[in-house]
Amino acid sequence: MSIVTTKEMFEKAAKGGYAIGAFNINNMEIIQGITEACKELNSPVILQVSSSARKYAHPKYLLNMIKAAEEETGIPIAIHLDHGADFEICKACVDDGFTSVMIDASKYSFEENVELTRRVVDYAHERGVVVEAELGKLAGVEDDVNVSDADSCYTDPDQAHEFVERTGCDSLAIAIGTSHGAYKFKGEPKLRFDILDKVTALMPGYPIVLHGASSVSQEDVAKCNKYGGDLPGARGVTESLLREAARHGVCKINMDTDIRIAMTAAIREEFVENPSSFDPRKYLGSAREAVKELVKHKIIDVLGSDNKI
Ligand code: G3H
Ligand code: 13P
Ligand code: ZN
């Protein structure tokens, strides 16, 4: 297999009523945990890099570690820029060898979003790279984007249709009630399936993306808190809602927070249970194992992407 675009992954996912997991990566242990899980379960995967992750780990390190993971596991991997804030970062990632970029111009007006997305699409498509765009605003904190609850607004299905026609973007992130981070819902978790259904009725088979889709495992939160953490009231999207979203046309489900919490719980436990240990391979090894278990669970019980290679 190889480093691929998301095109074929999404076509198969849309037909099969399942979704591809898009996991944020920052370091070697995260990459290994995710890709080992995918190899065991025969699942394609999207490894996504935010601009701050790119800065943290250095583009060359990340890309070469991803290539090593691909050689080691043989699974199809798409390398995706998450929440590209401007043309320049998208261009840099296309030039570096990413197979997919997201231009997130959702904070701008509709016309400005169309214009910037179109510009990125033109550049990326000429080089065989696919583009994700975003319409509507998610509540919560995104990379370089702060959106308060009050400003959050759901995607308008007619606008989504017009946006895709005018920009030629290959997939679209829509706002139907999710948000980034560990504190998503104050009341019952809810998604606006009515909006999702209108979007997919207007664009049958078109790949829809769900950001802010971590479920915030209460078990992992409790483990963090037991071992000295402080995450009161952390709450995510129910897994059954995500499974339903996959059946309703969502082809890409983004998760970052879940990995962060699983790793933190594992490392906290390791530190408390083994106070005399100071070998990074011990606590980072536990964290890598936690990522692998989490991703296996997501593939089987949420995404349904196992045995889809
Ligand atoms: O949606 C944002 C992702 O969780 C990336 O976050 O910018 O802290 O890497 P980050
Ligand atoms: P979470 O914060 O819910 O993991 O969302 C991640 C995401 O959407 C990355 O783009
Ligand atoms: Zn996101």
Short mmCIF file of C-alpha atoms and ligand atoms in Angstrom, two decimals:
data_model
loop_
_atom_site.label_atom_id
_atom_site.label_comp_id
_atom_site.label_asym_id
_atom_site.label_seq_id
_atom_site.Cartn_x
_atom_site.Cartn_y
_atom_site.Cartn_z
CA MET A 1 0.00 0.00 0.00
CA SER A 2 1.11 3.59 0.11
CA ILE A 3 0.60 7.21 1.00
CA VAL A 4 -2.68 8.00 -0.75
CA THR A 5 -5.27 10.75 -1.10
CA THR A 6 -8.64 10.36 0.62
CA LYS A 7 -10.51 10.03 -2.68
CA GLU A 8 -10.84 6.26 -2.84
CA MET A 9 -11.18 5.94 0.95
CA PHE A 10 -14.18 8.27 0.91
CA GLU A 11 -15.83 6.67 -2.12
CA LYS A 12 -15.74 3.28 -0.43
CA ALA A 13 -16.79 4.68 2.95
CA ALA A 14 -19.78 6.53 1.48
CA LYS A 15 -20.96 3.39 -0.29
CA GLY A 16 -20.37 1.20 2.76
CA GLY A 17 -21.95 3.51 5.36
CA TYR A 18 -18.80 3.70 7.48
CA ALA A 19 -16.26 6.44 8.20
CA ILE A 20 -12.50 6.87 8.09
CA GLY A 21 -10.81 7.94 11.32
CA ALA A 22 -8.76 11.12 11.11
CA PHE A 23 -6.42 11.22 14.08
CA ASN A 24 -4.20 14.17 15.02
CA ILE A 25 -0.52 13.36 15.39
CA ASN A 26 2.30 15.15 17.20
CA ASN A 27 5.00 12.58 17.88
CA MET A 28 6.34 9.10 17.21
CA GLU A 29 4.31 7.29 19.86
CA ILE A 30 1.02 8.66 18.56
CA ILE A 31 1.89 7.71 14.96
CA GLN A 32 2.93 4.22 16.01
CA GLY A 33 -0.10 3.63 18.25
CA ILE A 34 -2.53 4.66 15.51
CA THR A 35 -0.90 2.84 12.61
CA GLU A 36 -0.28 -0.38 14.55
CA ALA A 37 -3.97 -0.46 15.47
CA CYS A 38 -4.92 0.08 11.81
CA LYS A 39 -2.57 -2.65 10.65
CA GLU A 40 -4.04 -5.16 13.11
CA LEU A 41 -7.55 -4.35 11.97
CA ASN A 42 -6.90 -3.80 8.26
CA SER A 43 -8.16 -0.24 8.35
CA PRO A 44 -7.25 2.74 6.17
CA VAL A 45 -6.45 5.91 8.11
CA ILE A 46 -5.96 9.67 7.86
CA LEU A 47 -3.10 11.08 9.91
CA GLN A 48 -3.69 14.78 10.35
CA VAL A 49 -1.29 17.50 11.35
CA SER A 50 -2.32 20.89 12.71
CA SER A 51 -0.08 23.87 12.02
CA SER A 52 0.97 23.95 15.68
CA ALA A 53 1.80 20.22 15.58
CA ARG A 54 3.84 20.87 12.44
CA LYS A 55 5.72 23.60 14.25
CA TYR A 56 6.20 21.47 17.38
CA ALA A 57 7.56 18.34 15.71
CA HIS A 58 9.12 19.95 12.61
CA PRO A 59 7.65 19.11 9.19
CA LYS A 60 10.49 16.82 8.15
CA TYR A 61 10.33 14.71 11.30
CA LEU A 62 6.59 14.23 11.03
CA LEU A 63 6.65 13.35 7.34
CA ASN A 64 9.51 10.92 7.68
CA MET A 65 7.93 9.22 10.68
CA ILE A 66 4.69 8.84 8.72
CA LYS A 67 6.61 7.36 5.80
CA ALA A 68 8.33 4.94 8.19
CA ALA A 69 4.92 3.93 9.60
CA GLU A 70 3.64 3.32 6.09
CA GLU A 71 6.67 1.15 5.24
CA GLU A 72 6.35 -0.72 8.50
CA THR A 73 2.58 -1.37 8.39
CA GLY A 74 1.73 -1.32 4.68
CA ILE A 75 -1.67 0.30 5.33
CA PRO A 76 -3.05 3.11 3.13
CA ILE A 77 -2.36 6.42 4.88
CA ALA A 78 -3.54 9.89 3.86
CA ILE A 79 -1.43 12.76 5.22
CA HIS A 80 -3.70 15.69 5.91
CA LEU A 81 -3.24 19.29 7.05
CA ASP A 82 -5.82 20.02 9.77
CA HIS A 83 -7.34 23.54 9.92
CA GLY A 84 -5.01 25.30 7.49
CA ALA A 85 -5.63 28.96 8.26
CA ASP A 86 -4.33 30.53 5.03
CA PHE A 87 -3.16 29.83 1.48
CA GLU A 88 0.53 29.79 2.48
CA ILE A 89 0.30 26.94 5.00
CA CYS A 90 -1.78 24.89 2.54
CA LYS A 91 0.75 25.52 -0.22
CA ALA A 92 3.65 24.57 2.07
CA CYS A 93 1.98 21.26 2.95
CA VAL A 94 1.11 20.48 -0.69
CA ASP A 95 4.74 21.20 -1.60
CA ASP A 96 5.96 18.99 1.29
CA GLY A 97 4.05 15.96 0.02
CA PHE A 98 0.81 15.99 2.00
CA THR A 99 -1.93 14.23 0.03
CA SER A 100 -4.76 16.30 1.50
CA VAL A 101 -5.09 19.79 2.98
CA MET A 102 -7.84 21.56 4.85
CA ILE A 103 -8.38 25.23 4.23
CA ASP A 104 -10.41 26.49 7.16
CA ALA A 105 -11.80 29.85 6.10
CA SER A 106 -15.00 29.33 8.08
CA LYS A 107 -14.34 32.43 10.17
CA TYR A 108 -14.65 34.65 7.06
CA SER A 109 -17.75 35.68 5.14
CA PHE A 110 -19.27 33.17 2.71
CA GLU A 111 -17.80 34.97 -0.31
CA GLU A 112 -14.33 35.24 1.25
CA ASN A 113 -14.48 31.56 2.24
CA VAL A 114 -15.40 30.65 -1.36
CA GLU A 115 -12.59 32.73 -2.79
CA LEU A 116 -9.83 31.44 -0.50
CA THR A 117 -11.00 27.83 -0.76
CA ARG A 118 -11.13 28.09 -4.57
CA ARG A 119 -7.55 29.39 -4.62
CA VAL A 120 -6.31 26.47 -2.50
CA VAL A 121 -8.31 23.98 -4.60
CA ASP A 122 -6.71 25.30 -7.80
CA TYR A 123 -3.21 24.98 -6.38
CA ALA A 124 -3.77 21.57 -4.77
CA HIS A 125 -5.65 19.91 -7.65
CA GLU A 126 -2.94 20.83 -10.14
CA ARG A 127 -0.60 18.80 -7.94
CA GLY A 128 -2.89 15.83 -7.28
CA VAL A 129 -3.78 16.86 -3.73
CA VAL A 130 -7.35 16.92 -2.39
CA VAL A 131 -8.92 19.70 -0.33
CA GLU A 132 -11.25 19.78 2.66
CA ALA A 133 -13.05 23.03 3.47
CA GLU A 134 -15.34 24.14 6.30
CA LEU A 135 -18.65 25.95 6.32
CA GLY A 136 -20.43 26.95 9.51
CA LYS A 137 -18.79 27.47 12.88
CA LEU A 138 -18.07 24.93 15.56
CA ALA A 139 -18.25 26.12 19.15
CA GLY A 140 -15.04 25.74 21.13
CA VAL A 141 -11.37 26.36 20.52
CA GLU A 142 -9.73 25.41 17.25
CA ASP A 143 -6.14 25.79 16.25
CA ASP A 144 -5.68 29.56 15.73
CA VAL A 145 -9.47 29.98 15.68
CA ASN A 146 -11.48 31.01 18.73
CA VAL A 147 -15.21 30.72 18.44
CA SER A 148 -17.42 31.33 21.42
CA ASP A 149 -20.57 29.34 22.06
CA ALA A 150 -22.64 32.39 21.22
CA ASP A 151 -21.09 32.72 17.77
CA SER A 152 -21.47 29.10 16.88
CA CYS A 153 -23.71 28.60 13.90
CA TYR A 154 -24.88 25.51 12.12
CA THR A 155 -24.16 24.95 8.44
CA ASP A 156 -26.89 26.00 6.03
CA PRO A 157 -27.48 23.04 3.62
CA ASP A 158 -28.26 25.23 0.58
CA GLN A 159 -25.13 27.28 1.18
CA ALA A 160 -23.14 24.05 1.53
CA HIS A 161 -24.35 22.92 -1.89
CA GLU A 162 -23.51 26.26 -3.50
CA PHE A 163 -20.13 26.31 -1.72
CA VAL A 164 -19.09 22.90 -3.05
CA GLU A 165 -20.24 23.78 -6.60
CA ARG A 166 -18.33 27.03 -6.60
CA THR A 167 -15.10 25.88 -4.93
CA GLY A 168 -14.68 22.32 -6.20
CA CYS A 169 -13.54 21.23 -2.73
CA ASP A 170 -13.34 17.45 -2.29
CA SER A 171 -14.93 17.20 1.14
CA LEU A 172 -16.73 19.58 3.47
CA ALA A 173 -16.68 19.95 7.24
CA ILE A 174 -20.06 21.02 8.52
CA ALA A 175 -21.30 22.28 11.87
CA ILE A 176 -24.10 20.12 13.30
CA GLY A 177 -23.45 20.44 17.00
CA THR A 178 -19.94 19.15 17.70
CA SER A 179 -17.12 21.30 19.05
CA HIS A 180 -13.42 20.89 19.71
CA GLY A 181 -11.89 19.93 23.02
CA ALA A 182 -12.92 18.07 26.17
CA TYR A 183 -15.99 20.13 27.16
CA LYS A 184 -18.48 19.82 24.34
CA PHE A 185 -21.91 19.67 25.89
CA LYS A 186 -23.42 21.14 29.00
CA GLY A 187 -26.65 19.16 28.62
CA GLU A 188 -27.37 15.98 26.66
CA PRO A 189 -25.09 15.45 23.63
CA LYS A 190 -27.12 16.15 20.49
CA LEU A 191 -26.37 16.35 16.78
CA ARG A 192 -28.51 18.03 14.13
CA PHE A 193 -29.16 15.05 11.87
CA ASP A 194 -31.86 17.06 10.13
CA ILE A 195 -29.14 19.38 8.78
CA LEU A 196 -26.86 16.48 7.86
CA ASP A 197 -29.70 14.76 6.00
CA LYS A 198 -30.53 17.92 4.05
CA VAL A 199 -26.88 18.29 3.06
CA THR A 200 -26.59 14.69 1.87
CA ALA A 201 -29.93 14.89 0.05
CA LEU A 202 -28.55 17.83 -1.94
CA MET A 203 -25.19 16.11 -2.52
CA PRO A 204 -25.66 12.33 -2.46
CA GLY A 205 -22.39 10.47 -1.90
CA TYR A 206 -20.40 13.66 -1.29
CA PRO A 207 -17.94 13.24 1.62
CA ILE A 208 -18.97 15.11 4.75
CA VAL A 209 -16.50 15.66 7.58
CA LEU A 210 -17.21 15.82 11.30
CA HIS A 211 -14.76 17.80 13.41
CA GLY A 212 -14.79 17.86 17.19
CA ALA A 213 -15.81 14.20 17.30
CA SER A 214 -14.02 12.95 20.40
CA SER A 215 -16.22 11.04 22.80
CA VAL A 216 -14.17 11.89 25.91
CA SER A 217 -14.20 8.45 27.56
CA GLN A 218 -15.48 8.83 31.11
CA GLU A 219 -13.23 5.94 32.10
CA ASP A 220 -10.13 7.78 30.87
CA VAL A 221 -11.27 11.03 32.47
CA ALA A 222 -11.78 9.20 35.79
CA LYS A 223 -8.32 7.66 35.46
CA CYS A 224 -6.75 11.08 34.82
CA ASN A 225 -8.54 12.49 37.83
CA LYS A 226 -7.69 9.50 40.03
CA TYR A 227 -4.00 9.99 39.35
CA GLY A 228 -3.86 13.71 40.06
CA GLY A 229 -5.55 15.22 37.03
CA ASP A 230 -8.26 17.85 37.09
CA LEU A 231 -10.80 17.47 34.28
CA PRO A 232 -14.14 18.06 35.97
CA GLY A 233 -17.18 17.71 33.74
CA ALA A 234 -15.26 16.74 30.58
CA ARG A 235 -17.77 15.42 28.07
CA GLY A 236 -17.83 14.43 24.38
CA VAL A 237 -20.04 13.16 21.59
CA THR A 238 -21.76 9.87 22.32
CA GLU A 239 -20.37 7.03 20.23
CA SER A 240 -23.83 5.96 19.09
CA LEU A 241 -24.34 9.45 17.60
CA LEU A 242 -21.08 9.09 15.68
CA ARG A 243 -22.08 5.69 14.33
CA GLU A 244 -25.34 7.19 13.16
CA ALA A 245 -23.48 10.10 11.55
CA ALA A 246 -21.35 7.60 9.59
CA ARG A 247 -24.52 5.96 8.30
CA HIS A 248 -25.86 9.39 7.26
CA GLY A 249 -22.99 10.39 4.96
CA VAL A 250 -20.16 11.43 7.29
CA CYS A 251 -17.01 9.90 5.77
CA LYS A 252 -14.31 11.44 7.99
CA ILE A 253 -14.46 11.62 11.78
CA ASN A 254 -11.84 13.81 13.49
CA MET A 255 -10.43 12.88 16.87
CA ASP A 256 -7.62 14.50 18.82
CA THR A 257 -8.85 15.10 22.37
CA ASP A 258 -9.54 11.38 22.94
CA ILE A 259 -5.91 10.55 22.15
CA ARG A 260 -4.67 13.31 24.43
CA ILE A 261 -6.77 12.11 27.34
CA ALA A 262 -5.90 8.43 26.84
CA MET A 263 -2.18 9.23 26.78
CA THR A 264 -2.40 11.53 29.77
CA ALA A 265 -4.28 8.92 31.81
CA ALA A 266 -1.67 6.27 30.99
CA ILE A 267 1.27 8.53 31.81
CA ARG A 268 -0.30 9.78 35.04
CA GLU A 269 -0.94 6.22 36.16
CA GLU A 270 2.61 5.21 35.33
CA PHE A 271 4.07 8.09 37.33
CA VAL A 272 1.91 7.45 40.38
CA GLU A 273 2.21 3.66 40.36
CA ASN A 274 5.96 3.65 39.70
CA PRO A 275 7.36 6.75 41.40
CA SER A 276 10.94 5.54 41.12
CA SER A 277 10.76 4.96 37.35
CA PHE A 278 12.29 7.62 35.12
CA ASP A 279 12.69 5.82 31.82
CA PRO A 280 10.72 7.71 29.12
CA ARG A 281 10.23 4.44 27.25
CA LYS A 282 8.13 3.19 30.18
CA TYR A 283 5.65 6.04 30.35
CA LEU A 284 5.67 6.83 26.64
CA GLY A 285 5.40 3.10 25.94
CA SER A 286 2.28 2.96 28.12
CA ALA A 287 0.92 6.01 26.33
CA ARG A 288 1.56 4.39 22.94
CA GLU A 289 -0.28 1.26 24.05
CA ALA A 290 -3.19 3.40 25.26
CA VAL A 291 -3.38 5.11 21.85
CA LYS A 292 -3.37 1.75 20.10
CA GLU A 293 -6.18 0.37 22.27
CA LEU A 294 -8.21 3.55 21.83
CA VAL A 295 -7.85 3.52 18.04
CA LYS A 296 -8.77 -0.18 17.84
CA HIS A 297 -11.90 0.56 19.82
CA LYS A 298 -12.76 3.50 17.54
CA ILE A 299 -12.24 1.45 14.38
CA ILE A 300 -14.42 -1.43 15.54
CA ASP A 301 -17.10 0.27 17.62
CA VAL A 302 -17.40 3.75 16.10
CA LEU A 303 -16.01 4.02 12.57
CA GLY A 304 -16.65 0.54 11.17
CA SER A 305 -13.49 0.85 9.03
CA ASP A 306 -12.01 -2.54 9.97
CA ASN A 307 -11.27 -4.93 7.10
CA LYS A 308 -11.82 -2.21 4.53
CA ILE A 309 -8.38 -2.27 2.88
O1 G3H B 1 -8.87 21.01 15.94
C1 G3H B 1 -7.76 21.18 16.46
C2 G3H B 1 -6.92 20.03 16.80
O2 G3H B 1 -7.35 19.42 17.98
C3 G3H B 1 -5.46 20.42 16.82
O3 G3H B 1 -5.11 21.12 17.97
O4 G3H B 1 -3.60 23.02 17.29
O5 G3H B 1 -3.51 22.07 19.57
O6 G3H B 1 -2.64 20.78 17.61
P1 G3H B 1 -3.64 21.79 18.11
P1 13P B 2 -11.69 16.81 19.16
O1 13P B 2 -11.20 17.96 19.96
O2 13P B 2 -13.11 16.49 19.48
O3 13P B 2 -10.82 15.62 19.28
O4 13P B 2 -11.69 17.25 17.60
C1 13P B 2 -10.50 17.18 16.86
C2 13P B 2 -10.63 17.86 15.55
O5 13P B 2 -11.69 18.19 15.06
C3 13P B 2 -9.38 18.12 14.82
O6 13P B 2 -9.60 18.86 13.66
ZN ZN B 3 -11.15 20.27 13.82
#
